[in-house]
Short mmCIF file of C-alpha atoms in Angstrom, two decimals:
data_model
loop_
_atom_site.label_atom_id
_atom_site.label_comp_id
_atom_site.label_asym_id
_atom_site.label_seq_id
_atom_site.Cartn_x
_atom_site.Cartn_y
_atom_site.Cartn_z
CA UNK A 118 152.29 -13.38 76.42
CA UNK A 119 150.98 -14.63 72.81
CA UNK A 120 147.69 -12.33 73.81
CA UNK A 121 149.36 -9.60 75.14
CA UNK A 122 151.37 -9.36 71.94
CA UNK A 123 148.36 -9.32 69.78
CA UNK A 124 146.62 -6.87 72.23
CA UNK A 125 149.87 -4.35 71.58
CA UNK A 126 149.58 -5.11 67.41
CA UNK A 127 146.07 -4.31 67.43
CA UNK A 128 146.57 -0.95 69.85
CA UNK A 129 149.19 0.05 67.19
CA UNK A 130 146.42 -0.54 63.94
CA UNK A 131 143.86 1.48 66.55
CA UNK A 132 146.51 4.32 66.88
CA UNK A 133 147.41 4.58 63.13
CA UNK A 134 143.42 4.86 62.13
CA UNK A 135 142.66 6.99 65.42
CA UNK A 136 145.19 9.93 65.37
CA UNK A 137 145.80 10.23 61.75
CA UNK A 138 142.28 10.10 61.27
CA UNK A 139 141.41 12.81 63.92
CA UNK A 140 144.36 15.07 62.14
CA UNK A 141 142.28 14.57 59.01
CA UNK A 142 138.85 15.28 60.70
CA UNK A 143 139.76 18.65 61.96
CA UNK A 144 142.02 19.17 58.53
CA UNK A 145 138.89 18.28 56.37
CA UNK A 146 136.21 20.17 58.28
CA UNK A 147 138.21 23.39 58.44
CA UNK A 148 138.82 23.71 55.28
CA UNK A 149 135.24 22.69 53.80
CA UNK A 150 133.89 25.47 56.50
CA UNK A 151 136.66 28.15 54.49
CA UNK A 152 135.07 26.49 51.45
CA UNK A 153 131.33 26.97 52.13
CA UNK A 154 132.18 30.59 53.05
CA UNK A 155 133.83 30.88 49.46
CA UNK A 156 130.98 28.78 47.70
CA UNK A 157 127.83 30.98 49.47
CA UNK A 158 129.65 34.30 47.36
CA UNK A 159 130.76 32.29 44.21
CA UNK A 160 129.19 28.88 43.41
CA UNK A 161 131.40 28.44 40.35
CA UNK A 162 134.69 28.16 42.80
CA UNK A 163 133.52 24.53 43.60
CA UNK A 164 135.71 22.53 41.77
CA UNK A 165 138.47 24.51 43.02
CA UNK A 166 137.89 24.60 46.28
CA UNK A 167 137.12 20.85 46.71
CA UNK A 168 140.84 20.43 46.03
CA UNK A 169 142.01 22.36 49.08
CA UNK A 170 139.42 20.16 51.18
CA UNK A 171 140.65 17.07 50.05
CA UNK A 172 144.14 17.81 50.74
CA UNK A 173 143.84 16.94 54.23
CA UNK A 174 142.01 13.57 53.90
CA UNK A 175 145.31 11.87 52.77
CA UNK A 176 146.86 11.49 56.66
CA UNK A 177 143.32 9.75 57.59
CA UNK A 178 144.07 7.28 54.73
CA UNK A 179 147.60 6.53 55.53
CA UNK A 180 146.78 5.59 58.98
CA UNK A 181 144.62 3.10 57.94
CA UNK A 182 147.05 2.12 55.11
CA UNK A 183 149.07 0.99 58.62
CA UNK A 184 146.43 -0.36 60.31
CA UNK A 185 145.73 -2.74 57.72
CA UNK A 186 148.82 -3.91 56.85
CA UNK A 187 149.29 -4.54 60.88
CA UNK A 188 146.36 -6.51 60.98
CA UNK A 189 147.10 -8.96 58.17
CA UNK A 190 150.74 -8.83 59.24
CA UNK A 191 149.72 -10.35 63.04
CA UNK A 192 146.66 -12.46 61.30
CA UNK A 193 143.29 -10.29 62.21
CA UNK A 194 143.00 -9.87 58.77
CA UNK A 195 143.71 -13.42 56.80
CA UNK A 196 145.05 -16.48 58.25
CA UNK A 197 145.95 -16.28 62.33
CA UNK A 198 149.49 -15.78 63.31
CA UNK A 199 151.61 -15.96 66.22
CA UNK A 200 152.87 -13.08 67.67
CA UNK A 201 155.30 -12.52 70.86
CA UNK A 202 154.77 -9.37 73.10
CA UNK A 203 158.17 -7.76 71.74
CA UNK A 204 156.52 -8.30 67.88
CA UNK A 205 153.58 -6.32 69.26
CA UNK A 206 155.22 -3.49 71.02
CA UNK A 207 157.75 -3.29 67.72
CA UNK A 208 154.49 -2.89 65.73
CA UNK A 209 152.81 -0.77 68.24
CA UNK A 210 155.92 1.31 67.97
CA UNK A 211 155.94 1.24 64.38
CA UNK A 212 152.03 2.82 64.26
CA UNK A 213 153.48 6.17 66.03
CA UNK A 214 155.09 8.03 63.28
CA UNK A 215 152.23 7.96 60.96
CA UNK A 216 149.72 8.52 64.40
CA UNK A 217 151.32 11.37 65.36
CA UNK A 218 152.98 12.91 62.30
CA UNK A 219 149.17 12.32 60.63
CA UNK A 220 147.76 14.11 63.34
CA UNK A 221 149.72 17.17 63.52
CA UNK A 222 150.56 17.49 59.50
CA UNK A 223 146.51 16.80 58.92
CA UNK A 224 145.73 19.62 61.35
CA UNK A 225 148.00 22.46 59.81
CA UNK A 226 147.70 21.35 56.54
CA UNK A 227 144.04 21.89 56.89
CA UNK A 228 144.73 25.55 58.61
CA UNK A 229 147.05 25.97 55.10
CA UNK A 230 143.90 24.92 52.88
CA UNK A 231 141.66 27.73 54.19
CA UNK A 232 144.51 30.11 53.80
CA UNK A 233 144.62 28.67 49.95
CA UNK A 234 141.03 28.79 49.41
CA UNK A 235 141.49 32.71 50.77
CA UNK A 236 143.70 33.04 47.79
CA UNK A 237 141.40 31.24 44.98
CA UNK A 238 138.56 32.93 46.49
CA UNK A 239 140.03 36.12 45.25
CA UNK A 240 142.83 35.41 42.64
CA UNK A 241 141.63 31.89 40.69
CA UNK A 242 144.34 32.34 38.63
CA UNK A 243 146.86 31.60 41.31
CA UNK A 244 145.62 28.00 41.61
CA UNK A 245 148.65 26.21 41.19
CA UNK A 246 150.77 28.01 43.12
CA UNK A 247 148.08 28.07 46.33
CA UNK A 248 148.10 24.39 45.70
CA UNK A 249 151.35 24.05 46.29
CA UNK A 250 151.44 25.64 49.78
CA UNK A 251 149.40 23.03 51.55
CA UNK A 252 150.81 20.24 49.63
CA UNK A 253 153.99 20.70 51.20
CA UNK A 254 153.09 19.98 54.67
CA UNK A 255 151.81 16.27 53.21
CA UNK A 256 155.84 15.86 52.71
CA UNK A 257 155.92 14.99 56.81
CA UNK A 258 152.50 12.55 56.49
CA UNK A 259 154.80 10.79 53.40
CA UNK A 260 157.76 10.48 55.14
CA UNK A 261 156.06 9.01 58.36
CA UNK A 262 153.82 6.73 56.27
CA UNK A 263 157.70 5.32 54.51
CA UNK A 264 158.98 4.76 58.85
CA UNK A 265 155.59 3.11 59.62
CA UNK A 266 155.36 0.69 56.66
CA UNK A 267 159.17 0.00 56.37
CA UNK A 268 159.15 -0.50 60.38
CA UNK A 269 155.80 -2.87 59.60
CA UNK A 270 157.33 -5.09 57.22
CA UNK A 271 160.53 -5.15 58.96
CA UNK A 272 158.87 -6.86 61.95
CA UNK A 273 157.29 -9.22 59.72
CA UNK A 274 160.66 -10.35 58.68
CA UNK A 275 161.94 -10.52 62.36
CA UNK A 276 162.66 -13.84 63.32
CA UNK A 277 161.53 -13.91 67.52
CA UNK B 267 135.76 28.83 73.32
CA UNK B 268 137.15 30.97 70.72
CA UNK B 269 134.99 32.51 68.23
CA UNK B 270 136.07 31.01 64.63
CA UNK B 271 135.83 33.08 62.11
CA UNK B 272 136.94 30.97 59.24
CA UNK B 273 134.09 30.96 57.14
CA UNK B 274 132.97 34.72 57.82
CA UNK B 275 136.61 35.97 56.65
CA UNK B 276 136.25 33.09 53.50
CA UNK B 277 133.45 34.73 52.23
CA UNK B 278 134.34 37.99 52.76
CA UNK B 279 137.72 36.85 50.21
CA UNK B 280 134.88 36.74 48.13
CA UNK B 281 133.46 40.10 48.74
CA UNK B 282 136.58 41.47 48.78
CA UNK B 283 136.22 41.25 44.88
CA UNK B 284 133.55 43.57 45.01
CA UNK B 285 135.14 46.45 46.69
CA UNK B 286 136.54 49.34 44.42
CA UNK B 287 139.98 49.95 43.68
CA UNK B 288 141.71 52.93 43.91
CA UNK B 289 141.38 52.38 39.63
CA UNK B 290 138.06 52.49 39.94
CA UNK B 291 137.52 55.33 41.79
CA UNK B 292 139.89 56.88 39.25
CA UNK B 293 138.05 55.87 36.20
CA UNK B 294 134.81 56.98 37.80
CA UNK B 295 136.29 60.65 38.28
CA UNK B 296 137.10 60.34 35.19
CA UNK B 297 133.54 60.09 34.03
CA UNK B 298 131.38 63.25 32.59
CA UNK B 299 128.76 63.44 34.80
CA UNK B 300 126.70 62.78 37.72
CA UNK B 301 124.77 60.48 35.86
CA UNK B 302 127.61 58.75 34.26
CA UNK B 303 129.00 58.17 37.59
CA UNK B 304 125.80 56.14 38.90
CA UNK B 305 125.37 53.99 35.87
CA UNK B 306 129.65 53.31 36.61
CA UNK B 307 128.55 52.22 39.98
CA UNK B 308 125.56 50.32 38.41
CA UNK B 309 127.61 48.45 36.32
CA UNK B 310 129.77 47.69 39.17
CA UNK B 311 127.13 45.95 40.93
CA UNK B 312 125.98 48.40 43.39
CA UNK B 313 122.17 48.40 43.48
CA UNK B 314 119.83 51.43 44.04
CA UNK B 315 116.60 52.58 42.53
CA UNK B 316 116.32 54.57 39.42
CA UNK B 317 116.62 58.81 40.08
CA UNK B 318 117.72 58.63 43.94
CA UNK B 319 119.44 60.81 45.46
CA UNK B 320 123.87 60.34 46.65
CA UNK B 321 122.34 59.62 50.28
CA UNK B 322 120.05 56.95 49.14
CA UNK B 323 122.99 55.31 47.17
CA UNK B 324 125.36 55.30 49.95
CA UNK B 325 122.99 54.57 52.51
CA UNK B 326 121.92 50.95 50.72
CA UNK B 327 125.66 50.29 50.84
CA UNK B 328 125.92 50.88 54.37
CA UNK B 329 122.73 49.03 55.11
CA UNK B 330 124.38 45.66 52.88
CA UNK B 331 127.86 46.35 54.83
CA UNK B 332 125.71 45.67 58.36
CA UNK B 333 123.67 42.93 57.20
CA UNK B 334 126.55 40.54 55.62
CA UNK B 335 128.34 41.82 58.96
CA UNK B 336 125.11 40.62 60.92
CA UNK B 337 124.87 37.76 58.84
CA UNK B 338 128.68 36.78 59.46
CA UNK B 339 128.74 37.60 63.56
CA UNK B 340 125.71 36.57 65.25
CA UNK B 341 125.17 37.70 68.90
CA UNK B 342 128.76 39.29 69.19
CA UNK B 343 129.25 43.05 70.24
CA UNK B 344 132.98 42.49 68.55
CA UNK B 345 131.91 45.43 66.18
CA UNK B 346 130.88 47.90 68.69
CA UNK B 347 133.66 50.11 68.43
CA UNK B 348 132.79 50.74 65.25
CA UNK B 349 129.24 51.22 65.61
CA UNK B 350 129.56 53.16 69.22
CA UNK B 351 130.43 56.60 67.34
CA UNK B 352 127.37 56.65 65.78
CA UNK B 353 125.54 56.15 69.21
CA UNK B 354 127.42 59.17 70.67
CA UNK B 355 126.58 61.08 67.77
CA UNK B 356 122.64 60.29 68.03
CA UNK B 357 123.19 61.54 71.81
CA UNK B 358 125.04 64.54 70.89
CA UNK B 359 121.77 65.39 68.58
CA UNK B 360 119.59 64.25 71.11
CA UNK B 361 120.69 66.55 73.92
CA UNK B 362 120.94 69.27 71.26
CA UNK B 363 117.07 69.15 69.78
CA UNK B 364 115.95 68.35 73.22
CA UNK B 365 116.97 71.28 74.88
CA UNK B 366 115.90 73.47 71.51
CA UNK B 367 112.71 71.87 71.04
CA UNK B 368 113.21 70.53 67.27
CA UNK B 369 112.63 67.29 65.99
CA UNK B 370 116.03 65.17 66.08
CA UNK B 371 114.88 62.46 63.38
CA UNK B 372 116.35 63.66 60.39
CA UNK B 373 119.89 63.97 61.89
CA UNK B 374 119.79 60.31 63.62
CA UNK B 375 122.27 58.03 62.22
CA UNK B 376 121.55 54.18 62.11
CA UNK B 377 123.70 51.09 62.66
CA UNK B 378 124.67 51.66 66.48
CA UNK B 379 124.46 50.04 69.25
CA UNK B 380 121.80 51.02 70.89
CA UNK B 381 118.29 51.86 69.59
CA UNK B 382 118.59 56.05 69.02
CA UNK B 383 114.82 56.45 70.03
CA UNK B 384 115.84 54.84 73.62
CA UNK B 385 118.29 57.40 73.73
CA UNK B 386 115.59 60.68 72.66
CA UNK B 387 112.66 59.23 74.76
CA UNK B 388 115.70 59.10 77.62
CA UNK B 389 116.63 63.05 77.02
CA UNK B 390 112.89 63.85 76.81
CA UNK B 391 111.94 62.32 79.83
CA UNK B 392 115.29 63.83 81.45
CA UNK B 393 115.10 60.23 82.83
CA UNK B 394 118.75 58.92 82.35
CA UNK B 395 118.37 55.72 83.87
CA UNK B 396 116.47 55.05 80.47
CA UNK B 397 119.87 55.11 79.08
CA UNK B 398 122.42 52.85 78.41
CA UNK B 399 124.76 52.58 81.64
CA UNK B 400 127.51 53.54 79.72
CA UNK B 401 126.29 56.69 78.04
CA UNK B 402 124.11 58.22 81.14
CA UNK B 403 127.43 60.00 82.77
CA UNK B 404 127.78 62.12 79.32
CA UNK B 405 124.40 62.98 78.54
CA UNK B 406 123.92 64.31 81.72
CA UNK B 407 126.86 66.56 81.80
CA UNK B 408 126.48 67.45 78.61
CA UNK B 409 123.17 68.21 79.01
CA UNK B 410 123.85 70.20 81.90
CA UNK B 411 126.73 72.41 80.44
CA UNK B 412 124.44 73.19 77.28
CA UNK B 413 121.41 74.37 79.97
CA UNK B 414 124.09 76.41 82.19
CA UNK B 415 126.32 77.81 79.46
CA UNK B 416 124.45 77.73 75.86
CA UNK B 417 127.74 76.25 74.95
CA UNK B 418 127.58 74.00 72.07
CA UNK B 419 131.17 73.36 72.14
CA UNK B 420 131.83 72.29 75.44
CA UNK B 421 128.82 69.80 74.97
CA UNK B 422 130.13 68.47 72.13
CA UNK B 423 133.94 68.17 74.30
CA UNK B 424 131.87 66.47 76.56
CA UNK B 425 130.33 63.91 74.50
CA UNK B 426 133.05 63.12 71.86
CA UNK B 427 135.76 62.43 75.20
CA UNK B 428 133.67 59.95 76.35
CA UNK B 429 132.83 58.35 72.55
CA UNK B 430 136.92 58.17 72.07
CA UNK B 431 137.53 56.74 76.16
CA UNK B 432 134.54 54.30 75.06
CA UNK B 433 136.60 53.36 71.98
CA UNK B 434 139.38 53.12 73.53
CA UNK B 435 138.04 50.63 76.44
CA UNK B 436 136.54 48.92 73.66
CA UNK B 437 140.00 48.36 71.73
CA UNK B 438 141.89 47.38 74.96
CA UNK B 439 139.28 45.01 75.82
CA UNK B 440 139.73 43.52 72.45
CA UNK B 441 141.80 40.08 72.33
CA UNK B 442 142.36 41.20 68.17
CA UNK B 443 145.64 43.30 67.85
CA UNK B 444 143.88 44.37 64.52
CA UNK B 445 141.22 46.43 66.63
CA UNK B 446 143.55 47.45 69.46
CA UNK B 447 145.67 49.35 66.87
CA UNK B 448 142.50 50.89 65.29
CA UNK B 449 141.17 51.90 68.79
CA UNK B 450 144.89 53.31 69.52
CA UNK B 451 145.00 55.57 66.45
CA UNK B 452 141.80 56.52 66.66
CA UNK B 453 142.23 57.93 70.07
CA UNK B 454 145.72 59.37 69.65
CA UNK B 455 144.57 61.08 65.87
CA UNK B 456 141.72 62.68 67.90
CA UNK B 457 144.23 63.87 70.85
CA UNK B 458 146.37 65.33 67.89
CA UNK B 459 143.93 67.19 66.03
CA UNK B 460 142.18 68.45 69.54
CA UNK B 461 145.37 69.63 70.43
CA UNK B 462 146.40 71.76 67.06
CA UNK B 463 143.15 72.97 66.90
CA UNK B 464 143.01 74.09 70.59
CA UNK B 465 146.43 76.13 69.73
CA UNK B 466 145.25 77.60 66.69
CA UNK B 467 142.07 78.72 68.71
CA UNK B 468 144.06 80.02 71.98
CA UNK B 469 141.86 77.51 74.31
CA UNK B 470 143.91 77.34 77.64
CA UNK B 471 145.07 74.45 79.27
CA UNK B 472 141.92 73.50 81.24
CA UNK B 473 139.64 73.19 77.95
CA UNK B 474 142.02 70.68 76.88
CA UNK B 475 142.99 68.53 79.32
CA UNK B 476 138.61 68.41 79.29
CA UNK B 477 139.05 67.80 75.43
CA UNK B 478 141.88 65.40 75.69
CA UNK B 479 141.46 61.65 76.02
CA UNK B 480 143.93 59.20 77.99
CA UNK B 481 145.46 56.70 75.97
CA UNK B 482 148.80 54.69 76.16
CA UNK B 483 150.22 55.71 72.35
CA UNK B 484 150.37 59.68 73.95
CA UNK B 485 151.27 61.50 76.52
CA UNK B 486 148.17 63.26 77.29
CA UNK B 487 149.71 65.39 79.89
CA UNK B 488 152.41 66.73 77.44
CA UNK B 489 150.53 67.05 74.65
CA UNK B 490 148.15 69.54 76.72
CA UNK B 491 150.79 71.52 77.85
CA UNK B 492 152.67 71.31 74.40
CA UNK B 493 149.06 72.77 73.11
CA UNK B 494 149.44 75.56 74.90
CA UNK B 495 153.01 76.46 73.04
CA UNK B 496 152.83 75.70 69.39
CA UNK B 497 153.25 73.22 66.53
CA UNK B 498 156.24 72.62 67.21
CA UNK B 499 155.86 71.63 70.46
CA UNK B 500 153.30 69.48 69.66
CA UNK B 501 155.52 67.91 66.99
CA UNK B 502 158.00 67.29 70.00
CA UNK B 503 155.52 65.36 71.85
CA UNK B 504 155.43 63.12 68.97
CA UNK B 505 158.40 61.41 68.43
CA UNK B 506 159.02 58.16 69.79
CA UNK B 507 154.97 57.15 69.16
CA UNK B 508 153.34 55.83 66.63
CA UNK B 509 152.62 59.17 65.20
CA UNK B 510 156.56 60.10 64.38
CA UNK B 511 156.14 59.73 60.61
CA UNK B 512 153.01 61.94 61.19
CA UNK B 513 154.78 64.82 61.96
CA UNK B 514 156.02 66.42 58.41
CA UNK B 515 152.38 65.89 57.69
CA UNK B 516 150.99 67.51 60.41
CA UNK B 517 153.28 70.77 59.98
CA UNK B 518 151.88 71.44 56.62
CA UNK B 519 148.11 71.30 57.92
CA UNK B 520 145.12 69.06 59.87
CA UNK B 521 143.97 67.71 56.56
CA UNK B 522 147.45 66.35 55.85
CA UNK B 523 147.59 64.90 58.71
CA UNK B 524 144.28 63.85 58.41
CA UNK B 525 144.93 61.95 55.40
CA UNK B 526 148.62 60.60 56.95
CA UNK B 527 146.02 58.69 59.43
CA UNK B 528 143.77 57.37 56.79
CA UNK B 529 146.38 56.02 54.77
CA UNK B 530 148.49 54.13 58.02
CA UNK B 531 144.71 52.91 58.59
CA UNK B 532 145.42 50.99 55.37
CA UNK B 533 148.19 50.23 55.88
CA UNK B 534 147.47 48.09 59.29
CA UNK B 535 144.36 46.61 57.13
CA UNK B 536 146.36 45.60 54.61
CA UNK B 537 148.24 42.94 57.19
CA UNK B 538 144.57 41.84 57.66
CA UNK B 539 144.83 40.33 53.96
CA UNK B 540 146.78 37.57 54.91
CA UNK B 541 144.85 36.43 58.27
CA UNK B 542 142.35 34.19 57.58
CA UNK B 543 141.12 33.01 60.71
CA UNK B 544 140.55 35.93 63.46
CA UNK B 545 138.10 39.07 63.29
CA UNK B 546 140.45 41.35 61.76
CA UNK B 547 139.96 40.85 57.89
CA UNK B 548 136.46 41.21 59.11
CA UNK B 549 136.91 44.55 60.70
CA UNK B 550 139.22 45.45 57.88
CA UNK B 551 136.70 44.87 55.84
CA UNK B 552 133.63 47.26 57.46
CA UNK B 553 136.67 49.81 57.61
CA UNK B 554 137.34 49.36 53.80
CA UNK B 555 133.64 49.56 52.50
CA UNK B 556 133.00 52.97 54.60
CA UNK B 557 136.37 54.00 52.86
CA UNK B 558 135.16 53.09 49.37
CA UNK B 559 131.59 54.86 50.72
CA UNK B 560 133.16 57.94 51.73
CA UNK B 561 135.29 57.82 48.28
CA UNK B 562 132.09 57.38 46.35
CA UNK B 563 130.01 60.15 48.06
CA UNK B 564 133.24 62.45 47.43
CA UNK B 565 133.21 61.86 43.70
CA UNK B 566 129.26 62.09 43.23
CA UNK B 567 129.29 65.25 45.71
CA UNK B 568 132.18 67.04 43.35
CA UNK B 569 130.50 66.03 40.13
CA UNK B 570 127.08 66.87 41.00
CA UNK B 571 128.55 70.90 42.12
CA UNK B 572 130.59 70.62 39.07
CA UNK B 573 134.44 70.17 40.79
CA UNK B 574 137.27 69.62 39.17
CA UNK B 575 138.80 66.34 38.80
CA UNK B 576 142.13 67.76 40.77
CA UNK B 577 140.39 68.86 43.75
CA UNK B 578 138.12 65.79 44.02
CA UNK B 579 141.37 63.45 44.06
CA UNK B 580 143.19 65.35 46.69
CA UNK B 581 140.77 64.81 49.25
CA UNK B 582 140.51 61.24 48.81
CA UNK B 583 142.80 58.21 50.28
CA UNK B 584 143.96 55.10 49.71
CA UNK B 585 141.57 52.30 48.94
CA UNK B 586 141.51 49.14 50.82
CA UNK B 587 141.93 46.85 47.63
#
């Protein structure tokens, strides 16, 4: 049960760094393609642009945010800990907001980024307010990173 | 799999920049001369060698618009419908200096889809199955009504019905509701202007219903008969389509509503501004240039036969950006 426990924790780090980081794939390479397309007209745009691609990294970076602190939690990372099956489904459990939430958020806040590099690409000026666009899907990634690391450390605390 | 566009519509943001306004075409009626004119254009980074003439201006333009476009869309026919009228055209001048022995190269327009000296060696040989499937039907009829009947006319009915049921196929067959719009106004504009034309010139109801091209925005049918009666009647036919807000346009006169159709053109395009994943901002974008091209030849054409500045500006429209 002790291994089956650990198999769950370690299923719930793999889900955090897998799905978030897919989300962030997709997010990433969409909007660098938009961004090429900008850069082969107007070279100078770089800087800007770069900004837009980047946006969508952050899900990728959460999830393994999780994953690590999942790992050291159930002793993967650092010195080896017990852990029952219910501590491993709780932190499998707890792995599924930022999984999922990363996934989606990463995905459509990359399809926002190529919409805001549309704008730069022809009104620089509008920078911030392009910016600001995409930035607000990252709210969703933010709040499911709070839910996974609260539920993380709140396991750790369980007594089982 | 779904083409994506992304990048193609990213740089053409960027191109975008490049177009001319509806400013610039002001300040650039504004100008003296001729001459004035092309060093405006210069300056606006159109290229062109020094002391050529309007057609070798415009026709670089054009030849940069299908490049980038080539460039952007590799191995897609999603641009055919714009590109097809110019094959019908090159068949309608085929057929023409075939059957009166002249030379057809100097009226041959490039850019279409199929190679124009396919379609002349075709009409030559009288050997149709040269031809592109699609295009065989027409050129034989047509060529055949302008042998019987010495009717240039009717072979021009011929041909331009079957360029307009081509676009139209083309547009339906489109999954972009961009294009499908285009294809629908093109179509239904054509019908219109067919139809007041073949009142004003007393053509009965057989020539038109030969002219008149089936498309969901119209009823064909009714708009034929309607032909037969009046403006009014054709106004009638009207309502409840697209074309309602055309009619106060079209009861003043064809270039009215000619210029009502160019302007809701821009209108759709201008929805195309905020897509920036599918073909449209793409098309809208091939649509604006040969605006901004048409807009430039009109003010180098009025200042090189010395036109006023008035009479230039009312036959132009609405520019893209």
């Amino acid at each position: 049960m002790m291994d089956l426990g650990l198999f769950f924790a370690v299923l719930g780090a793999a889900f955090a760094t897998f799905f978030a980081g897919i989300g962030s794939a997709i997010g990433v390479g969409k909007a660098g393609v938009a961004a090429a397309g900008v850069l082969t007209e107007d070279p100078s745009k770089f800087g800007k642009v770069l900004i837009f691609q980047l946006l969508p990294a952050t899900q990728g970076i959460y999830g393994l945010l999780v994953a690590f602190l999942i790992l050291s939690n159930v002793g993967i990372l650092g010195e080896p800990k017990d852990v029952t099956l219910l501590q491993g489904l709780l932190y499998f459990a707890s792995s599924l907001p930022i999984a999922f939430a990363g996934l989606f958020s990463a995905i459509h806040q990359g399809k926002c980024s190529v919409a805001g590099i549309g704008t730069v690409a022809k009104k620089p000026d509008q920078m911030g307010k392009a910016i600001i666009l995409p930035a607000m899907v990252e709210t969703y990634a933010i709040l499911a990173l709070l839910i996974s690391i609260l539920s993380v450390f709140g396991v750790a605390n369980v007594n089982m | 799999m779904a083409t994506d566009y992304t990048y193609a519509v990213a740089r053409i943001r960027s191109k975008e920049l490049s177009l001319l306004s509806g400013h610039d075409i002001d300040s650039l009626l504004s100008l003296q001369d001729y001459k004035s004119c092309l060093r405006a254009l210069s300056d606006k980074g159109w290229n062109f060698p020094d002391n050529c003439d309007i057609s070798q201006v415009l026709s670089i333009q054009t030849e940069e618009l299908w490049e980038l476009m080539d460039e952007l869309v590799k191995d897609d026919n999603s641009f055919d419908i714009f590109r097809i009228r110019n094959d019908y055209h090159n068949l309608k001048v085929a057929v023409k200096a075939v059957t009166r022995s002249v030379s057809p190269d100097s009226m041959l327009l490039k850019h279409s889809v199929y190679p124009s000296s396919q379609i002349v060696a075709a009409l030559e040989n009288r050997d149709y199955s040269q031809l592109p499937d699609v295009l065989q039907e027409p050129a034989k009829e047509a060529m055949a009504s302008l042998l019987q009947t010495a009717d240039g006319q009717l072979c021009d009915i011929i041909i331009d019905r079957a360029a307009l049921e081509h676009i139209y196929r083309l547009g339906t067959e489109s999954d972009n509701e961009f294009i499908r719009q285009y294809a629908q106004l093109t179509v239904g504009c054509a019908n219109i202007k067919t139809a007041v034309r073949g009142f004003k010139t007393a053509k009965n109801g057989e020539f038109l219903k030969k002219a008149l091209c089936h498309c969901d925005c119209l009823n064909v049918d009714a708009l034929a008969a309607a032909a037969i009666k009046g403006i009014d009647e054709i106004c009638e036919c009207l309502s409840g389509t697209m074309f309602t807000s055309s009619v106060p346009y079209l009861k003043i006169s064809i270039s009215d509503f000619e210029k009502w159709a160019d302007n809701y053109l821009n209108s759709l395009m201008q929805e195309q501004k905020w897509d920036p994943f599918t073909i449209g901002p793409l098309a809208a974008y091939i649509l604006g240039k040969e605006k901004e091209i048409t807009a430039v030849r009109l003010v180098l054409s009025g200042k090189l036969n010395g036109l006023s500045e008035s009479l230039i500006k009312e036959r132009l429209r609405d520019m893209y950006v």
